[in-house]
Amino acid sequence: MGDMTNSDFYSKNQRNESSHGGEFGCTMEELRSLMELRGTEAVVKIKETYGDTEAICRRLKTSPVEGLPGTAPDLEKRKQIFGQNFIPPKKPKTFLQLVWEALQDVTLIILEIAAIISLGLSFYHPPGESNEGCATAQGGAEDEGEAEAGWIEGAAILLSVICVVLVTAFNDWSKEKQFRGLQSRIEQEQKFTVVRAGQVVQIPVAEIVVGDIAQIKYGDLLPADGLFIQGNDLKIDESSLTGESDQVRKSVDKDPMLLSGTHVMEGSGRMVVTAVGVNSQTGIIFTLLGAGGEEEEKKDKKGVKKGDGLQLPAADGVAASNAADSVRASLVNGKMQDGNVDSSQSKAKQQDGAAAMEMQPLKSAEGGDADDKKKANMHKKEKSVLQGKLTKLAVQIGKAGLVMSAITVIILVLYFTVDTFVVNKKPWLPECTPVYVQYFVKFFIIGVTVLVVAVPEGLPLAVTISLAYSVKKMMKDNNLVRHLDACETMGNATAICSDKTGTLTTNRMTVVQAYVGDVHYKEIPDPSSINAKTMELLVNAIAINSAYTTKILPPEKEGALPRQVGNKTECGLLGFVLDLKQDYEPVRSQMPEEKLYKVYTFNSVRKSMSTVIKMPDESFRMYSKGASEIVLKKCCKILSGAGEPRVFRPRDRDEMVKKVIEPMACDGLRTICVAYRDFPSSPEPDWDNENDILNDLTCICVVGIEDPVRPEVPEAIRKCQRAGITVRMVTGDNINTARAIAIKCGIIHPGEDFLCLEGKEFNRRIRNEKGEIEQERIDKIWPKLRVLARSSPTDKHTLVKGIIDSTHTEQRQVVAVTGDGTNDGPALKKADVGFAMGIAGTDVAKEASDIILTDDNFSSIVKAVMWGRNVYDSISKFLQFQLTVNVVAVIVAFTGACITQDSPLKAVQMLWVNLIMDTFASLALATEPPTETLLLRKPYGRNKPLISRTMMKNILGHAVYQLTLIFTLLFVGEKMFQIDSGRNAPLHSPPSEHYTIIFNTFVMMQLFNEINARKIHGERNVFDGIFRNPIFCTIVLGTFAIQIVIVQFGGKPFSCSPLQLDQWMWCIFIGLGELVWGQVIATIPTSRLKFLKEAGRLTQKEEIPEEELNEDVEEIDHAERELRRGQILWFRGLNRIQTQIEVVNTFKSGASFQGALRRQSSVTSQSQDVANLSSPSRVSLSNALSSPTSLPPAAAGHPRREGVP
């Protein structure tokens, strides 16, 4: 089914629908067109056509209360007629497509052409072949049949190219397969609550059918279209479909339309599902986009890298594509991005994708301040630290390689021509041309091989393998990674802002203290000691004024604790009712949800929840519960021991706060106040005037709820602090509770210099007189801040943004944030790494996050840090190994070619070395498992170079050893081993033992150096933990075995001649010398070697002069685009230089800034850097960018972002 394209899927449904339309009272078409209406139009249409929503339920043969019967045949029939709730994914790339993509690599293409020319020439025997006068170098005894074997080299090169291509394609293929697996896991994990046969059940989103009655609540992401039947205070964020960031209030009589892919921001309710899958609003947009899958890969991860300087039609595509964009994100729930951009897409697709990207900023969870969101989004587009460093390094290495190979070819050609035509004064005879051409082709092949070896195409591969491997393993550690680069960014984290409830604590609430009827009970009171009237009020207040989806169920196993379902705080209160030997079920059945008169649901502003019911005598009663200090302020009476209300004055309140609430809070308890208020039946109060309604309450009781700290958290926090990561707690709780828990967790230690602030105080300190937030004020606070209590979601966002933007420390801070609520979306998006809770988290939070913690546990974050650091180290290990080989191979090929007219390492041998170095080594070194020792060092930070001085010392040290030995072997090897010299051999001479020994020694040294490369911080024991990594052992031994086969049986294709045992022993002995030499290098203190430079540094944005910055942007972007295919191509020079000149000129003249940006093809990801430049001519722009309110959204951000011409 998954493979069907959307259109087939669609037409099939159409056909079914026409034949079956009669079985239900309405067809799929009718329902679909109904769902396209909005607001009042829809209400009118429902009235005219169906009567009301109840009638639609009847036509769909479902009951608003009982739901569907849930029998298999009925569900099947509904799927047949109305379709299934899933959108068929895009077909994965076939293996052949991946092979074709791998073949696009320019270096490989050049090699192929060279090999084919060489093949062609070897079959062409011109008459002049026998002519002695053609070329001096062609002397020497040629065996019969040797000349015939000239084709072998060409064939061997082609064969090895095929090998490289297959390996690359296979890697891509397995990577894609992994992502698909991961994706389906994410999709399966998404469940939704529906009512079937009167039972509330959770089913996977794909199982939802038309006619289902779904229960929706705060934080849900709607999985299908439907009509609102009943509920309270439901507000929906429809920005993903309409682009309007205001929340839309839903009600049965004004706007009952609920659309898939939109977010529930407040309230709860029930809906009847009317359209699913491709027929839902989201699905329709997908179908328009051609099965949606196309842009998925490009989205989120890399910004649009298509269509250089594409100008967008401003308005028309915008709404649709924006909708599509966010909808895609929601429905497909964050497809794992995979770098493979499908390069053969039509222009329209590109525009669509681009439009979708441009519009991204509208999709944010909070309504206000569009400009800020734009920044947050741009922030996500920034390349990850590691990618930036690697791209830059790869560009540098590639350039060097290109230069070296060009020089090699030029020297070879010049030497040959000068030697033949000038020194020996040979005439150029026409019959000799093919022979000369053959020489030139050979030189060209040598040049290309130098280039192939120099270009580290294993780099992107190593990164991918390392990340993919880590992601797979992190699943076992309860980290579900949604964005690959988050995994490595986590290793650099310097700060974690964590929620308290559920992350640091177990999220199992129990009432342990109570203040009822003037008595403060330190444990659960005896039911007989509480007045009967008070008891009745208390039970009613708790049972009715809580979500009816919250329940306490009997334990699953004997002796376990009762199961808590729904909101945990409410579960704690219901548990309190049960502990008082009362029962809440009868109260609820007597007052079912439909009868509730009005509900004020909990939100972060109210910090309380209230429910109004109609009493038998037509009067009203409102029950209220919420944070004690907030509800008590609204109380003017309190129930006495006799159950009668008595006056409750402000001074009584202050006393109560001191005597009851603060002691509770200092024990780390959350205090909740339960209250009520009676209203007369006439005149009916104005329910919308909240301030008057939520006042004059009568306090029933105050309870202290304990949420114990998770046992493993203190240890996890200690590990973080040891690893140089500051943990801060951001919570909505009372400051005393928060401080008590922070001490239990070890976030603060008594006697240290730290700050615990409340949200109000925090805001007062960071804002100036005008109420604007000032960065330098934040800088005064955040380094010492450990606990932020009573904080709103905006405070959390402000804090995260303040820490990230701070230049207070020499390193830019890398911040991780945990969140579970819908309101945490902005902070999760803004953070460098956002962790969402897998169990307690809402869909909105999960979608804004980078990593989902499947067990909601803080200690899993520590695991993520460990894996992140491991990725970074794996890449460094690989680099250390790779660069040693590169340096040696290039120098050997270059000097060899210049001195002896022929590279000691032949093309095919180079390709083999390249294959083991790049592909196998990246596998071996990138899959080292992490160890606890990774947590003993400080984070690397943003501007620490990839190649430290220790690594540089290792690279150069080993290169010196290898070069010394290889040149010794090259120039005096024949004397040492008493064999024929292989230097200056004629064109098709047989392979010599001499050169075989050089090749073999070279490979042996690499093998042993691979073991050295396992340690990058100068440790002595390189074998430490080697058997914990079976992949590494297999690869080293496997490479060794293949090497034996190549040398002994490779013959002509590999230019090898079999070696004797003693020669083998020498090669291995020299190889083993690497390990000894490694110890010698480790003894030299790095601090002595001042001349060593570090490489692969990401310079800080502020320090780069403009022109350079733009060149960088351009370079990185080109390289980045090619990196997408796992290979780096260096043949973009001309285009780049033109652009650079244009950009530089533009900057000099200070002329059309937008023009320059437009030319600079896809600098979306760097747009921030441009904003950070602060040269006088563009002060206006950077100021405009930094002030969030001064600009209309379209002008802010990036000139190209909105398609402004």
Tab-separated table of N, CA and C in Angstrom, residues 38 62 71 159 208 239 295 338 370 550 605 624 816 913 963:
chain	number	residue	atom	x	y	z
A	38	ARG	N	-15.156	27.442	6.539
A	38	ARG	CA	-14.646	27.882	7.828
A	38	ARG	C	-15.733	28.677	8.553
A	62	THR	N	-22.679	6.734	14.293
A	62	THR	CA	-21.822	6.760	15.489
A	62	THR	C	-22.574	7.513	16.576
A	71	THR	N	-16.270	-2.766	16.073
A	71	THR	CA	-16.132	-4.135	15.552
A	71	THR	C	-15.266	-4.106	14.292
A	159	LEU	N	37.444	-1.037	-12.409
A	159	LEU	CA	36.918	-1.968	-11.422
A	159	LEU	C	36.919	-1.324	-10.031
A	208	ILE	N	-7.270	5.595	13.188
A	208	ILE	CA	-8.472	6.423	13.326
A	208	ILE	C	-9.298	6.344	12.042
A	239	SER	N	-2.212	28.209	12.785
A	239	SER	CA	-1.233	28.901	11.940
A	239	SER	C	-0.637	27.953	10.910
A	295	GLU	N	9.838	17.286	-0.697
A	295	GLU	CA	10.649	18.305	-0.024
A	295	GLU	C	11.064	17.878	1.360
A	338	ASP	N	17.211	13.546	5.754
A	338	ASP	CA	18.331	12.792	5.243
A	338	ASP	C	18.889	13.662	4.166
A	370	ALA	N	6.533	38.436	15.733
A	370	ALA	CA	6.917	37.628	14.569
A	370	ALA	C	8.410	37.689	14.308
A	550	THR	N	-8.845	12.262	33.756
A	550	THR	CA	-7.895	11.917	34.817
A	550	THR	C	-8.532	10.883	35.735
A	605	VAL	N	-1.299	31.448	32.379
A	605	VAL	CA	-1.586	32.796	32.889
A	605	VAL	C	-2.449	32.693	34.135
A	624	SER	N	-12.936	25.815	42.438
A	624	SER	CA	-11.692	26.341	41.894
A	624	SER	C	-10.519	25.641	42.569
A	816	ALA	N	21.047	23.394	26.069
A	816	ALA	CA	20.023	22.364	25.858
A	816	ALA	C	18.860	22.692	26.774
A	913	VAL	N	44.171	1.962	-1.289
A	913	VAL	CA	44.528	2.642	-0.041
A	913	VAL	C	43.427	3.628	0.328
A	963	LEU	N	57.275	8.699	5.859
A	963	LEU	CA	57.993	9.220	4.686
A	963	LEU	C	59.450	8.777	4.703
